[in-house]
Coordinates of C-alpha atoms and ligand atoms in Angstrom, one line a residue:
M1 CA -7.5 5.5 -22.1
E2 CA -5.8 2.3 -20.9
K3 CA -8.1 -0.5 -19.9
E4 CA -7.2 -2.7 -16.9
R5 CA -8.8 -5.4 -14.9
V6 CA -7.2 -4.6 -11.6
V7 CA -5.3 -1.4 -10.7
I8 CA -3.5 -1.4 -7.4
I9 CA -2.8 2.1 -6.1
G10 CA 0.4 2.0 -4.0
S11 CA 3.4 -0.3 -3.7
G12 CA 3.9 -0.9 0.0
P13 CA 3.6 -4.4 1.6
A14 CA -0.2 -4.3 1.2
G15 CA 0.0 -3.3 -2.5
L16 CA 2.8 -5.7 -3.4
T17 CA 0.9 -8.6 -1.7
A18 CA -2.3 -7.7 -3.5
A19 CA -0.2 -7.7 -6.7
L20 CA 1.2 -11.1 -6.0
Y21 CA -2.2 -12.6 -5.3
T22 CA -4.0 -11.0 -8.2
A23 CA -1.2 -11.9 -10.5
R24 CA -1.3 -15.6 -9.4
A25 CA -5.1 -15.4 -10.0
Q26 CA -4.2 -14.5 -13.7
L27 CA -5.6 -11.0 -13.4
N28 CA -2.6 -9.3 -14.8
P29 CA -2.6 -6.4 -12.2
L30 CA -1.1 -3.0 -12.8
V31 CA 0.6 -1.4 -9.7
I32 CA 0.8 2.4 -9.8
V33 CA 3.8 2.7 -7.6
G34 CA 3.4 6.1 -6.1
N35 CA 6.3 8.3 -5.1
Q36 CA 8.4 5.5 -3.6
L37 CA 8.4 1.8 -4.4
G38 CA 7.8 0.0 -1.2
G39 CA 6.3 2.9 0.6
Q40 CA 7.4 3.3 4.2
I41 CA 9.4 0.1 4.5
S42 CA 11.7 1.4 1.8
I43 CA 12.9 3.9 4.4
T44 CA 13.0 1.5 7.4
A45 CA 16.4 0.6 8.6
E46 CA 15.9 -2.9 10.1
V47 CA 12.9 -5.2 10.0
E48 CA 13.0 -7.4 13.0
N49 CA 9.4 -8.6 13.3
Y50 CA 8.4 -9.8 9.9
P51 CA 8.0 -13.6 10.3
G52 CA 10.3 -15.9 8.3
F53 CA 13.4 -13.7 8.6
P54 CA 15.0 -14.7 11.8
D55 CA 18.5 -13.4 11.1
P56 CA 19.3 -9.8 12.0
D57 CA 20.1 -7.1 9.4
L58 CA 17.1 -7.6 7.1
T59 CA 16.6 -4.1 5.8
G60 CA 13.4 -2.5 4.6
P61 CA 14.7 -2.0 1.0
E62 CA 15.7 -5.7 0.9
L63 CA 12.3 -6.8 1.8
V64 CA 10.7 -4.5 -0.7
D65 CA 12.9 -6.0 -3.4
K66 CA 11.9 -9.5 -2.5
M67 CA 8.2 -8.6 -2.5
Y68 CA 8.5 -6.7 -5.8
R69 CA 10.3 -9.5 -7.6
Q70 CA 8.0 -12.2 -6.3
A71 CA 4.9 -10.3 -7.6
E72 CA 6.6 -9.5 -10.9
R73 CA 7.5 -13.2 -11.4
F74 CA 3.8 -14.0 -11.7
G75 CA 3.0 -11.1 -14.1
S76 CA 2.5 -8.0 -12.0
R77 CA 3.3 -4.8 -14.0
Y78 CA 4.5 -1.6 -12.4
E79 CA 3.9 2.0 -13.5
Y80 CA 6.2 4.5 -11.9
D81 CA 3.7 7.3 -11.5
E82 CA 1.3 8.9 -8.9
V83 CA -2.4 8.9 -9.0
V84 CA -3.7 12.5 -9.0
E85 CA -7.4 12.0 -9.5
V86 CA -10.0 9.2 -9.4
D87 CA -13.7 9.1 -10.2
F88 CA -15.5 6.2 -8.6
S89 CA -18.9 7.8 -8.8
K90 CA -20.2 6.0 -11.8
G91 CA -19.1 2.5 -10.6
S92 CA -17.0 0.0 -12.6
P93 CA -15.1 0.7 -14.8
F94 CA -13.4 3.2 -12.5
Y95 CA -11.6 6.3 -13.8
I96 CA -8.0 6.8 -12.6
K97 CA -5.7 9.6 -13.7
T98 CA -1.9 9.7 -13.0
N99 CA 0.5 12.5 -14.0
G100 CA 1.1 10.7 -17.3
K101 CA -1.9 8.5 -18.2
E102 CA -5.6 7.8 -17.8
Y103 CA -7.0 4.4 -17.0
E104 CA -10.3 2.6 -16.9
A105 CA -10.1 -0.1 -14.3
E106 CA -12.7 -2.8 -13.8
S107 CA -11.6 -3.1 -10.1
V108 CA -9.3 -1.1 -7.8
I109 CA -7.3 -2.0 -4.7
V110 CA -6.3 1.1 -2.8
T111 CA -3.0 0.6 -0.9
A112 CA -1.7 4.2 -0.9
G113 CA -0.4 4.0 2.7
A114 CA 0.5 6.7 5.1
S115 CA 3.2 9.4 5.4
P116 CA 5.2 10.7 8.3
R117 CA 3.5 13.5 10.2
R118 CA 5.3 16.8 10.6
L119 CA 5.8 18.9 13.7
G120 CA 4.6 22.1 11.9
I121 CA 7.2 24.3 13.6
P122 CA 9.4 27.0 12.1
G123 CA 12.5 25.7 10.4
E124 CA 11.2 22.2 9.8
D125 CA 10.2 22.5 6.2
E126 CA 13.0 24.8 5.3
L127 CA 15.7 22.5 6.7
I128 CA 14.5 19.2 5.3
G129 CA 17.5 17.5 3.7
R130 CA 19.7 20.0 5.6
G131 CA 19.6 18.3 8.9
V132 CA 15.9 17.7 9.3
S133 CA 15.0 14.1 8.2
F134 CA 12.2 11.6 8.4
C135 CA 14.5 8.7 7.4
A136 CA 17.4 7.5 9.4
T137 CA 18.1 4.8 6.8
C138 CA 18.5 7.4 4.1
D139 CA 20.4 10.1 6.0
G140 CA 22.0 8.4 9.0
F141 CA 25.3 8.0 7.2
F142 CA 25.7 11.8 7.0
F143 CA 25.8 12.1 10.8
R144 CA 28.9 10.1 11.5
G145 CA 30.4 11.4 14.8
K146 CA 27.7 14.0 15.1
D147 CA 25.0 14.9 17.6
V148 CA 21.4 14.3 16.6
V149 CA 18.0 14.5 18.2
V150 CA 15.0 12.2 17.6
V151 CA 11.6 13.6 18.2
G152 CA 8.9 11.1 19.4
G153 CA 8.3 8.4 21.9
G154 CA 6.9 5.5 19.8
D155 CA 8.5 2.4 18.3
S156 CA 9.7 4.3 15.2
A157 CA 11.5 6.9 17.3
L158 CA 13.4 4.3 19.3
E159 CA 14.0 1.9 16.4
E160 CA 15.5 4.7 14.2
G161 CA 17.2 6.2 17.2
L162 CA 19.0 2.9 17.8
F163 CA 19.9 2.7 14.1
L164 CA 21.4 6.3 14.4
T165 CA 23.7 5.2 17.2
K166 CA 25.7 3.3 14.5
F167 CA 26.8 6.7 13.1
A168 CA 26.1 9.5 15.6
E169 CA 28.2 10.3 18.6
K170 CA 25.1 11.1 20.7
V171 CA 21.4 10.5 20.1
R172 CA 18.9 12.5 22.3
V173 CA 15.3 11.3 22.2
I174 CA 12.9 14.2 22.9
H175 CA 9.5 13.0 24.0
R176 CA 6.6 15.2 25.0
R177 CA 5.6 13.0 28.0
D178 CA 7.6 11.1 30.7
E179 CA 6.5 7.7 29.6
L180 CA 7.3 6.1 26.2
R181 CA 4.6 4.8 23.9
A182 CA 7.1 2.3 22.4
G183 CA 6.9 -1.4 23.3
P184 CA 9.1 -3.1 25.9
A185 CA 11.6 -4.7 23.5
L186 CA 12.7 -1.5 21.9
T187 CA 12.4 0.5 25.2
K188 CA 14.8 -2.0 26.9
R189 CA 17.4 -1.8 24.0
A190 CA 17.2 2.0 24.0
F191 CA 17.6 2.4 27.7
A192 CA 20.6 0.1 27.6
N193 CA 22.3 2.0 24.8
E194 CA 25.0 4.3 26.1
K195 CA 24.7 6.7 23.2
I196 CA 21.0 7.4 23.8
E197 CA 19.8 10.0 26.2
F198 CA 16.2 10.9 26.9
I199 CA 14.8 14.4 27.3
W200 CA 11.4 14.0 28.9
D201 CA 8.3 16.2 28.9
T202 CA 9.7 18.4 26.2
V203 CA 8.5 19.7 22.9
V204 CA 10.5 21.3 20.1
D205 CA 9.4 24.8 19.3
E206 CA 11.8 25.8 16.5
I207 CA 14.6 24.3 14.4
K208 CA 17.4 26.8 13.6
G209 CA 20.2 26.8 11.2
N210 CA 21.8 28.8 8.4
G211 CA 21.8 26.3 5.6
M212 CA 22.2 23.4 7.9
V213 CA 20.6 22.6 11.3
T214 CA 22.6 24.0 14.2
E215 CA 20.2 24.4 17.1
I216 CA 16.7 23.7 18.4
D217 CA 14.5 25.6 20.8
V218 CA 12.7 23.3 23.3
T219 CA 10.3 23.8 26.1
N220 CA 9.7 21.6 29.1
V221 CA 5.9 21.3 29.2
K222 CA 5.8 20.7 33.0
T223 CA 8.1 23.6 34.1
Q224 CA 7.5 25.8 31.0
E225 CA 11.3 26.3 31.0
S226 CA 12.7 27.0 27.5
K227 CA 16.2 26.4 26.3
R228 CA 18.3 26.2 23.2
L229 CA 20.2 23.0 22.4
K230 CA 23.0 22.6 19.9
T231 CA 22.5 19.7 17.4
D232 CA 23.4 18.7 13.9
G233 CA 20.3 16.8 13.0
V234 CA 16.6 16.4 13.8
F235 CA 14.9 13.1 13.0
I236 CA 11.2 13.3 13.4
Y237 CA 9.1 10.2 14.2
I238 CA 5.7 11.4 15.5
G239 CA 3.3 9.1 13.7
H240 CA 1.6 9.2 10.3
Y241 CA -1.4 10.4 8.3
P242 CA -3.1 8.5 5.5
N243 CA -2.4 9.4 1.9
S244 CA -6.0 9.7 1.1
K245 CA -6.4 13.3 -0.2
F246 CA -6.9 12.1 -3.8
L247 CA -9.8 10.0 -2.6
E248 CA -11.8 12.7 -0.9
G249 CA -15.5 12.7 -1.9
Q250 CA -15.0 9.3 -3.6
L251 CA -14.7 6.8 -0.7
A252 CA -16.1 7.0 2.8
M253 CA -13.4 8.0 5.4
D254 CA -13.2 8.5 9.1
E255 CA -12.6 11.9 10.6
H256 CA -8.8 11.4 10.3
G257 CA -8.9 10.6 6.6
Y258 CA -8.6 6.8 6.9
V259 CA -10.6 5.0 4.3
I260 CA -13.3 2.9 5.8
A261 CA -13.2 -0.8 4.8
D262 CA -15.0 -3.8 6.2
E263 CA -13.5 -7.1 7.3
R264 CA -13.5 -8.2 3.6
M265 CA -11.5 -5.0 2.7
R266 CA -14.6 -3.6 0.8
T267 CA -14.9 0.2 0.7
S268 CA -18.1 2.2 0.3
V269 CA -17.8 1.7 -3.4
D270 CA -18.6 -1.8 -4.9
G271 CA -15.5 -3.1 -6.7
V272 CA -13.0 -0.8 -4.8
F273 CA -11.1 -2.5 -2.1
A274 CA -8.6 -1.0 0.4
A275 CA -5.7 -2.5 2.4
G276 CA -2.8 -1.5 4.6
E277 CA -2.3 1.8 6.3
I278 CA -4.7 3.8 4.2
Q279 CA -7.4 2.0 6.1
D280 CA -5.6 0.9 9.3
S281 CA -4.7 3.3 12.0
M282 CA -4.4 0.6 14.6
Y283 CA -1.9 -2.1 13.7
R284 CA 0.3 -0.6 11.0
Q285 CA 2.6 -3.6 10.8
I286 CA 4.2 -5.1 7.7
A287 CA 2.6 -8.4 8.7
T288 CA -0.9 -6.9 9.1
S289 CA -0.6 -4.9 5.8
V290 CA 0.5 -8.1 4.0
G291 CA -2.5 -10.0 5.4
Q292 CA -4.9 -7.2 4.4
G293 CA -3.4 -7.0 0.9
C294 CA -3.9 -10.7 0.5
A295 CA -7.5 -10.5 1.7
A296 CA -8.3 -7.5 -0.6
A297 CA -6.8 -9.4 -3.6
M298 CA -8.9 -12.5 -2.8
Q299 CA -12.1 -10.5 -2.4
C300 CA -11.3 -8.6 -5.6
E301 CA -10.8 -11.8 -7.6
K302 CA -14.1 -13.1 -6.2
W303 CA -15.9 -9.9 -7.1
L304 CA -14.6 -10.0 -10.6
S305 CA -15.5 -13.6 -11.2
E306 CA -19.0 -13.1 -9.9
R307 CA -19.5 -10.4 -12.4
E308 CA -18.6 -12.6 -15.3
Ligands
LIG1 P1 3.2 6.2 17.2 O1 3.2 4.9 17.9 O2 1.9 6.9 16.9 O3 4.1 7.2 18.1 C1 4.2 8.5 17.8 C2 5.0 9.2 18.9 O4 5.1 10.6 18.6 C3 4.3 9.2 20.3 O5 5.2 8.9 21.3 C4 3.6 10.5 20.4 O6 3.6 11.0 21.7 C5 4.6 11.4 19.6 N1 4.0 12.6 19.0 C6 2.8 12.6 18.2 N2 2.6 13.8 17.8 C7 3.5 14.6 18.3 C8 3.8 16.0 18.3 N3 3.0 16.9 17.5 N4 4.9 16.5 18.9 C9 5.7 15.6 19.6 N5 5.5 14.3 19.7 C10 4.4 13.8 19.1 O7 4.0 6.2 15.8 P2 5.2 5.3 15.3 O8 6.3 5.2 16.4 O9 5.5 5.7 14.0 O10 4.6 3.8 15.2 C11 3.5 3.6 14.4 C12 3.0 2.1 14.5 O11 4.1 1.3 13.9 C13 2.9 1.6 15.9 O12 1.8 0.7 15.9 C14 4.2 0.9 16.2 O13 4.1 -0.1 17.2 C15 4.5 0.4 14.8 N6 6.0 0.2 14.7 C16 6.5 -1.0 15.2 C17 7.9 -1.2 15.1 C18 8.4 -2.5 15.7 O14 7.7 -3.2 16.3 N7 9.7 -2.8 15.5 C19 8.7 -0.2 14.6 C20 8.2 1.0 14.1 C21 6.8 1.2 14.2 P3 2.5 10.4 22.7 O15 3.1 9.1 23.1 O16 2.5 11.4 23.8 O17 1.2 10.3 22.0

């Protein structure tokens, strides 16, 4: 059993910020990275709204690299593994199990983030990596000169749809209503982009293909009219769910599985803190996750020093 003072579960902006602050507080934190260093921003094409980076073309992976190196410089350590089980029931030290190791942590900061929601329709799972994607940054390049659809009407759908216009010939955004959820800045840019076309009031019923995506079946929810559209790719941006399954029964959560944390990022278990999208279904910005990660780290440091 490895003994640690602070274990940070997850390596998105909240986790890397918590790592930076606890490292600078000489707590020698261990970050258990999860399945992707950087979490969701590592699959974000362009980051336009993180303060301090005024020039265009800051990519998600670049920002992850900067945050990672900054926290490492002060002594953060990284374990490339996933947490599969925790036991917080007996209080500190807390038990944490990854695929490869077991830990006893005096304190824990949970920053496991959220994952893209799926449509749950036939063809979706089977054709992931064969035309179905949740990551324009990763896969956009493969759609040069092709025809793709983006499902969703929020900021992510438009941001990634705009990114896809760099490669694709045509990008059709399929939204289930006739009004976008996305904010005005991205809406304006999407409306002005000649490669983007909107299909309103429409849901996707099935994704078809033989080896690769070739067609989708869609239905207009107002007229009930169904039709088949030819396409080469389906990019799905319909929101997220918290990665909290491994915390069930350990921490108090709301009905959607978001961990409940107070304004000091304290969870229902003394000595366990939470920050970022695992506990925030409202703001979900890099800037807010960074702020929450900082607050969680400062509270964690205070909690540890009061115990001594
Ligand atoms: P979101 O804002 O929750 O939008 C999800 C979209 O998917 C909505 O338009 C929703 O439709 C649609 N949807 C949900 N379930 C669906 C289903 N089963 N079938 C079809 N459509 C479905 O999620 P997001 O776009 O990922 O954004 C998450 C947060 O990150 C937001 O706060 C957003 O502002 C932020 N964000 C900001 C930026 C930026 O500022 N540059 C970029 C990306 C994300 P309805 O509208 O009908 O509910």
